XYZ file of C-alpha atoms in Angstrom:
492
model
C 9.352 -14.904 -26.452
C 12.652 -15.282 -23.764
C 14.478 -11.967 -23.123
C 18.335 -11.826 -23.703
C 21.072 -11.142 -21.524
C 22.151 -8.289 -23.623
C 20.216 -5.667 -25.991
C 21.655 -3.926 -29.003
C 24.037 -0.792 -28.376
C 21.878 1.718 -27.072
C 22.868 5.886 -27.905
C 22.430 5.991 -23.881
C 25.834 4.404 -23.542
C 27.147 6.412 -26.326
C 26.786 2.809 -28.765
C 30.153 1.611 -26.795
C 28.747 -0.516 -23.972
C 25.425 -2.614 -24.895
C 23.261 -2.434 -21.874
C 22.489 -6.097 -19.810
C 18.769 -6.295 -19.725
C 17.484 -8.288 -16.602
C 14.876 -11.049 -16.777
C 11.560 -9.983 -18.310
C 9.124 -10.592 -15.468
C 6.054 -10.339 -17.983
C 6.595 -12.967 -20.100
C 7.647 -17.018 -19.677
C 6.519 -19.487 -17.299
C 5.282 -17.976 -13.984
C 6.399 -20.346 -11.758
C 9.931 -20.804 -13.008
C 10.639 -16.867 -12.884
C 9.167 -16.569 -9.323
C 11.400 -19.355 -8.111
C 14.945 -17.684 -9.888
C 13.865 -14.374 -8.931
C 13.201 -15.323 -5.139
C 16.265 -17.287 -4.236
C 18.708 -14.580 -4.524
C 16.240 -12.484 -2.400
C 16.451 -15.401 0.139
C 19.771 -15.382 -0.034
C 20.657 -11.797 1.008
C 17.982 -12.129 3.343
C 20.299 -14.919 5.001
C 23.507 -13.243 4.719
C 21.962 -10.683 7.051
C 21.153 -12.872 9.788
C 24.397 -14.336 9.717
C 26.480 -11.005 9.551
C 24.332 -10.230 12.689
C 25.165 -13.343 14.448
C 28.950 -13.327 13.066
C 29.309 -9.630 14.319
C 27.698 -10.427 17.607
C 29.702 -13.329 18.434
C 33.432 -11.130 17.140
C 32.352 -8.211 19.729
C 31.293 -10.604 22.590
C 34.306 -12.554 22.413
C 37.082 -10.027 21.868
C 35.209 -6.461 23.997
C 33.232 -8.996 26.936
C 29.407 -8.897 27.470
C 29.099 -5.096 28.314
C 29.961 -3.872 24.324
C 27.672 -6.665 23.143
C 24.935 -5.414 25.479
C 25.956 -1.568 23.936
C 25.518 -2.562 20.183
C 22.354 -4.505 21.005
C 20.956 -1.581 22.260
C 22.255 0.586 18.746
C 21.012 -2.014 16.772
C 17.575 -1.755 18.280
C 17.478 1.708 17.036
C 19.563 0.810 13.138
C 16.905 -1.958 12.775
C 13.943 0.636 13.601
C 15.478 3.102 11.084
C 16.091 0.557 8.314
C 12.712 -0.385 8.576
C 10.868 2.867 7.734
C 13.728 3.129 5.307
C 12.558 -0.320 3.491
C 9.095 0.946 3.306
C 10.231 4.015 1.522
C 12.495 1.985 -0.681
C 9.503 -0.535 -1.407
C 7.592 2.338 -2.722
C 10.305 3.477 -5.125
C 11.210 -0.741 -6.213
C 7.230 -0.756 -7.520
C 7.085 2.396 -9.165
C 10.174 1.043 -11.241
C 8.665 -2.258 -11.867
C 5.484 -0.736 -13.006
C 7.538 1.264 -15.470
C 9.573 -1.606 -16.788
C 6.515 -3.841 -17.224
C 5.160 -0.608 -19.446
C 8.297 -1.164 -21.109
C 8.716 3.104 -20.461
C 12.609 3.730 -19.735
C 12.096 7.402 -19.611
C 9.558 6.579 -16.674
C 12.703 4.291 -15.051
C 14.924 7.285 -15.248
C 12.530 9.968 -13.478
C 11.760 7.644 -11.019
C 15.227 7.225 -10.472
C 16.552 10.499 -10.349
C 13.551 11.963 -7.882
C 14.013 9.007 -5.916
C 17.912 9.299 -5.764
C 17.619 12.923 -5.028
C 14.954 12.257 -2.375
C 17.008 9.423 -0.531
C 20.662 11.693 -0.230
C 18.139 14.394 1.616
C 16.329 11.989 3.916
C 19.530 9.451 5.042
C 21.948 12.503 5.499
C 18.841 14.304 7.874
C 18.592 11.395 9.583
C 22.473 10.654 9.855
C 23.050 14.362 10.968
C 20.015 14.002 13.533
C 21.117 10.818 15.016
C 24.573 12.297 15.716
C 23.360 15.080 17.518
C 20.504 12.967 19.761
C 22.671 9.610 20.079
C 22.961 10.581 24.025
C 18.870 11.532 24.069
C 18.199 8.248 22.110
C 20.279 5.918 24.388
C 18.621 7.938 27.753
C 15.266 7.131 26.523
C 16.091 3.797 25.938
C 17.022 2.977 29.315
C 20.533 1.714 28.321
C 22.460 0.293 30.965
C 24.810 2.859 32.545
C 27.841 0.331 32.141
C 26.797 0.503 28.204
C 25.959 3.379 27.498
C 29.564 4.728 26.450
C 30.591 2.246 24.363
C 27.011 2.186 23.040
C 27.456 6.313 22.331
C 30.474 5.627 20.654
C 29.056 2.741 17.945
C 25.776 4.215 17.626
C 27.498 7.482 16.396
C 29.688 5.397 13.700
C 26.141 3.546 12.627
C 24.260 7.332 12.355
C 27.536 8.255 9.947
C 27.063 5.229 7.848
C 23.608 5.562 7.828
C 23.311 7.495 4.528
C 25.399 4.717 2.617
C 22.954 2.234 4.158
C 19.986 3.857 3.429
C 21.317 4.053 -0.404
C 22.676 0.234 -0.581
C 18.869 -0.962 0.562
C 17.609 1.655 -2.446
C 19.657 0.686 -4.837
C 19.055 -3.008 -4.114
C 15.063 -2.495 -3.977
C 15.385 -0.593 -7.444
C 17.308 -3.332 -9.357
C 15.164 -5.615 -8.406
C 12.283 -3.376 -9.671
C 13.723 -4.019 -13.168
C 13.644 -7.932 -12.103
C 17.141 -8.144 -11.383
C 17.402 -9.950 -8.102
C 21.340 -11.847 -8.513
C 23.079 -8.919 -8.820
C 22.212 -7.278 -5.484
C 22.662 -10.676 -3.810
C 26.256 -10.595 -4.937
C 26.602 -7.199 -3.838
C 25.365 -8.235 -0.614
C 27.355 -11.153 -0.385
C 30.430 -9.168 -0.671
C 29.522 -6.976 1.490
C 28.452 -9.133 4.387
C 32.005 -10.716 3.788
C 33.821 -7.658 3.898
C 32.270 -6.777 7.372
C 32.876 -9.972 9.054
C 36.672 -9.932 7.805
C 36.929 -6.111 8.886
C 35.439 -6.591 12.280
C 38.188 -8.137 14.136
C 40.863 -6.184 12.393
C 39.484 -2.715 13.219
C 38.180 -3.662 16.908
C 42.062 -5.125 17.769
C 43.955 -3.126 15.403
C 45.762 -5.273 13.484
C 48.688 -4.754 10.930
C 49.342 -0.739 11.058
C 45.632 -0.153 11.495
C 45.103 1.003 15.446
C 42.510 -0.594 17.829
C 39.177 0.914 17.409
C 37.186 -1.402 19.909
C 34.029 -1.106 19.724
C 33.876 1.831 17.127
C 36.120 -0.832 14.978
C 32.740 -2.830 14.940
C 30.864 0.196 13.169
C 33.722 1.045 11.404
C 33.914 -2.222 9.622
C 29.683 -1.878 8.855
C 30.758 1.787 7.339
C 33.416 0.993 5.144
C 31.574 -2.784 3.985
C 28.637 -1.078 3.070
C 29.980 1.749 1.302
C 32.658 -0.229 -0.910
C 29.379 -2.167 -2.276
C 27.658 0.897 -2.639
C 30.370 1.844 -4.733
C 30.651 -1.407 -6.704
C 27.097 -1.230 -7.470
C 27.239 2.351 -8.872
C 30.032 1.345 -10.956
C 28.497 -1.927 -12.246
C 25.220 0.240 -13.164
C 26.967 2.456 -15.195
C 29.221 -0.048 -17.083
C 26.077 -1.778 -17.693
C 24.054 0.730 -19.039
C 21.693 0.475 -16.420
C 18.360 2.590 -16.835
C 18.763 3.198 -13.734
C 21.770 5.697 -13.485
C 21.840 9.142 -14.876
C 24.370 10.150 -17.713
C 25.241 13.627 -19.609
C 22.069 15.375 -20.456
C 19.952 13.784 -17.834
C 21.025 15.136 -14.492
C 18.104 17.716 -14.503
C 15.757 14.527 -13.349
C 17.725 15.108 -9.973
C 15.013 17.453 -8.730
C 11.753 17.087 -6.793
C 9.001 15.658 -8.540
C 5.692 15.955 -7.063
C 3.715 13.297 -8.119
C 6.697 10.700 -7.634
C 7.312 12.054 -3.543
C 3.546 11.965 -2.624
C 4.027 8.195 -3.869
C 7.561 7.796 -2.266
C 5.611 9.307 1.291
C 2.137 8.448 1.220
C 2.773 4.314 -0.500
C 5.982 4.591 1.448
C 5.027 5.510 4.761
C 2.394 2.137 5.429
C 4.715 -0.044 4.133
C 7.275 1.304 6.770
C 4.644 1.657 9.409
C 4.085 -2.128 8.874
C 7.458 -2.776 10.331
C 6.956 -0.559 13.316
C 3.629 -2.632 13.795
C 4.918 -5.838 13.862
C 7.993 -4.553 16.368
C 5.915 -3.052 18.641
C 3.737 -5.889 19.048
C 7.346 -8.253 19.629
C 8.116 -5.977 22.452
C 4.711 -6.436 24.171
C 4.678 -10.422 23.551
C 8.191 -9.980 25.184
C 6.996 -8.460 28.693
C 4.409 -11.428 28.478
C 7.152 -13.696 28.841
C 9.056 -12.152 30.987
C 6.955 -12.805 33.441
C 7.326 -16.331 33.524
C 11.010 -16.494 34.520
C 14.198 -16.721 33.260
C 14.013 -20.300 32.358
C 10.715 -19.530 29.746
C 12.569 -16.321 28.458
C 15.474 -18.417 27.322
C 13.177 -21.019 25.468
C 11.541 -18.298 23.913
C 14.917 -16.815 22.914
C 15.785 -19.802 21.392
C 13.203 -20.883 19.672
C 13.078 -17.081 18.248
C 16.356 -17.906 16.938
C 14.668 -21.191 14.683
C 11.431 -18.414 13.905
C 13.923 -16.125 12.034
C 14.797 -18.729 9.781
C 11.560 -20.610 9.089
C 9.743 -17.296 8.210
C 12.593 -16.037 5.849
C 11.100 -17.696 2.767
C 7.832 -16.280 2.939
C 9.221 -12.627 3.698
C 11.574 -13.349 0.239
C 8.303 -14.455 -1.452
C 6.526 -11.949 -0.222
C 8.972 -9.178 -1.716
C 9.223 -11.180 -5.041
C 5.812 -11.212 -5.509
C 5.084 -7.545 -5.648
C 8.289 -6.689 -7.836
C 6.786 -9.348 -9.950
C 3.217 -8.596 -10.028
C 3.776 -4.620 -10.324
C 5.926 -5.335 -13.460
C 2.986 -7.229 -14.842
C 0.308 -4.514 -13.611
C 2.863 -2.163 -15.405
C 2.539 -4.411 -18.388
C -1.255 -4.291 -18.264
C -1.049 -8.176 -17.604
C -3.578 -8.431 -14.621
C -4.233 -12.243 -16.149
C -0.634 -12.982 -14.888
C -0.860 -11.080 -11.607
C -3.493 -13.375 -10.871
C -1.354 -16.596 -11.595
C 1.514 -14.963 -9.745
C -0.535 -14.929 -6.780
C -1.722 -18.301 -7.046
C 1.982 -19.616 -7.751
C 3.314 -17.435 -4.788
C 0.701 -19.113 -2.236
C 2.094 -22.673 -3.478
C 5.540 -21.796 -2.861
C 4.689 -19.986 0.183
C 3.287 -23.268 1.842
C 5.668 -25.614 0.587
C 8.739 -23.478 1.280
C 7.612 -22.890 5.073
C 5.837 -26.358 5.287
C 9.265 -28.501 4.653
C 11.451 -26.445 7.223
C 8.904 -26.890 9.808
C 8.723 -30.621 9.203
C 12.599 -31.091 9.114
C 12.747 -28.599 12.042
C 10.115 -31.233 14.142
C 12.496 -34.345 12.966
C 15.530 -33.019 14.055
C 14.187 -30.119 16.629
C 16.651 -31.401 19.782
C 19.515 -31.127 17.489
C 18.476 -27.720 16.089
C 17.847 -25.901 19.741
C 21.014 -27.234 20.939
C 23.026 -24.210 19.010
C 21.032 -21.897 21.326
C 20.791 -23.892 24.553
C 23.182 -25.980 26.860
C 22.630 -29.550 27.101
C 20.061 -30.666 30.063
C 19.114 -26.890 29.850
C 15.616 -26.421 31.743
C 14.570 -24.436 29.006
C 15.087 -27.082 26.434
C 11.801 -28.850 27.019
C 9.743 -25.375 27.329
C 11.178 -24.431 23.930
C 10.058 -27.593 22.282
C 6.470 -27.214 23.621
C 6.333 -23.540 22.888
C 7.644 -24.726 18.868
C 5.021 -27.771 19.031
C 2.758 -24.841 18.971
C 3.847 -21.992 17.331
C 5.892 -23.561 14.382
C 2.818 -24.229 12.183
C 1.740 -21.182 12.498
C 4.148 -19.588 10.132
C 2.370 -21.471 7.265
C -0.879 -18.945 6.998
C 1.961 -16.385 7.887
C 3.529 -17.506 4.606
C 0.079 -16.827 2.798
C -0.553 -13.937 4.547
C 2.592 -12.040 3.303
C 1.882 -13.437 -0.520
C -1.595 -12.119 -0.222
C -0.062 -8.392 1.091
C 2.819 -8.241 -1.388
C 0.536 -9.085 -4.735
C -2.335 -6.250 -3.997
C 0.645 -3.874 -2.695
C 2.069 -3.957 -6.411
C -1.195 -1.894 -7.507
C -0.418 0.503 -4.730
C -2.955 -0.487 -2.318
C -0.629 -0.012 0.822
C -3.654 0.407 3.654
C -5.188 -2.818 3.767
C -2.033 -4.930 4.316
C -1.259 -3.038 7.361
C -4.735 -2.751 8.481
C -4.856 -6.665 8.437
C -1.664 -6.607 10.366
C -2.660 -4.364 13.267
C -5.851 -5.805 13.672
C -4.099 -9.099 13.892
C -1.331 -8.204 16.354
C -3.392 -5.754 17.741
C -6.908 -6.502 18.288
C -6.595 -10.249 18.443
C -3.133 -11.527 19.234
C -2.277 -9.042 22.457
C -5.078 -9.035 23.744
C -5.787 -13.175 23.462
C -3.069 -13.403 26.082
C -4.205 -11.794 29.319
C -7.466 -13.019 28.396
C -6.773 -16.629 28.463
C -4.091 -16.101 30.758
C -6.133 -17.869 33.896
C -7.334 -20.375 31.816
C -3.977 -21.220 29.750
C -1.423 -19.890 31.776
C 1.844 -19.585 29.292
C 0.318 -21.165 26.641
C -1.732 -18.511 25.771
C 1.119 -16.283 24.982
C 1.950 -19.430 22.298
C -1.585 -19.759 20.941
C -1.883 -16.342 20.397
C 0.977 -16.499 17.518
C -0.896 -18.941 15.022
C -4.133 -17.319 16.218
C -3.035 -13.821 14.927
C -1.277 -15.779 11.986
C -4.820 -17.299 10.925
C -6.454 -14.153 11.087
C -3.735 -12.223 8.964
C -4.351 -14.937 6.550
C -8.343 -14.470 6.485
C -7.972 -10.641 6.563
C -5.577 -10.533 3.613
C -7.189 -13.090 1.827
C -10.322 -11.806 1.931
C -9.194 -8.362 0.702
C -7.576 -10.069 -2.432
C -10.550 -11.564 -3.250
C -13.147 -9.082 -2.613
C -11.087 -5.779 -2.260
C -10.765 -3.085 -4.823
C -7.001 -3.360 -4.772
C -7.300 -4.187 -8.830
C -8.292 -0.661 -9.447
C -5.969 0.959 -7.178
C -3.133 3.246 -8.528
C 0.562 3.610 -7.270
C 0.077 7.376 -9.063
C -1.468 9.047 -12.313
C -0.023 7.185 -15.075
C 3.381 8.126 -16.694
C 3.686 11.030 -18.526
C 6.506 9.879 -20.575
C 5.123 6.393 -20.975
C 3.053 6.724 -24.124
C 4.143 5.528 -26.805
C 7.198 3.818 -25.244
C 5.186 0.345 -24.542
C 8.026 -2.825 -25.843
C 6.577 -4.112 -28.713
C 8.634 -7.251 -27.776
C 6.329 -7.739 -24.712
C 3.487 -6.751 -26.671
C 3.892 -9.552 -28.998
C 4.723 -11.969 -26.779
C 1.942 -11.586 -24.411
C -1.212 -13.457 -25.971
C 1.710 -16.467 -25.697
C 1.447 -17.080 -22.284
């Protein structure tokens, strides 16, 4: 049974505007649904990377290298905070997806209400604390003195924007939980486009606007995220989404102990996953820096390529989590297994094909980051020859982790990543450096990826994730199962 794009008028909308229905991820061909669901998420990830590159270019060309150093230091903190928010938003995404899969509209609203309150309090608390602690944060990071003034200005505006950025991330994840990844992509596109356009206008003070310097770059982020967030909320109300609360439902904006426990105890391990990866990246960078500026430049150029190679796997990992969670909620564990198998095939193909293309035209691609004739070019090509293929098992591991998280099993993927990075990859470098030199660094990457895949795959096959629960069964879900889904289930 294929879902239609619209549904009959709902009493929740006063019988005026029929709610728009998101794609149903619990019925229909798994491969087609997963691919269609993943592509907008991949596009959103790509947009965010391009946005960061464009903003860095504006700051560098208009304000100089010191300003670029200031934004780089401030953005390190921003990415850390957004990574923590991602874990919490992902927990809300899984709760919503399971409720949607179960056909429990009242439970979707319950989760949306409690999560909205939680994110409102959290984002404003973090933003306020950041405004107060900005000087201490920059001192602790060792921000260069000549960049510290600009960094403080930039970071304070970013902290003012943080509540809107947190909410933007939360609403996008919630919409993906309902099965809609296309709409968040469109609003991401709008936010990125507006951010890029506003950067030079606010930095230079074009037209009637005053020149804001580096604060203008941060203000562009604030305005673009706020405008996109407002647009998404209006869209959700106009389309009758179950994610928004209407008259008589405002009581759902209250602390719900079961939901808050799930957001914290399931979300924090996913946030810790980001911290484990970021911390290991810092350690690896210190190893690389020990071989001089030419090797460091080659590594930096190679990393630019890696950022794009791993995007399909990261988008697929998030997509299989949402899709598997809906099927867990619908009681379709057979489809969960199919989602996992399909995701693994997609991860292998969508990672291996770009890697093969990069190997074919590698000098051209690296030429975007390294000048012609650079001594770093052969080093970068040597690094990629050893490292790039390791992103294939990395992608497979992301799929296994994404599927098991859908049931609420979040500790095992965190442990697998911790072991592969901090027990295998990092100790491997000093242990083998006397024999391999710098190659010990490069070989540690595929070794870590293979370890992650083996551990994540072993837990997928033999672990107890199938019996895990995000939280106790929904109070409001009884008797709300979608009859259309029940009728369609045997046909798959």
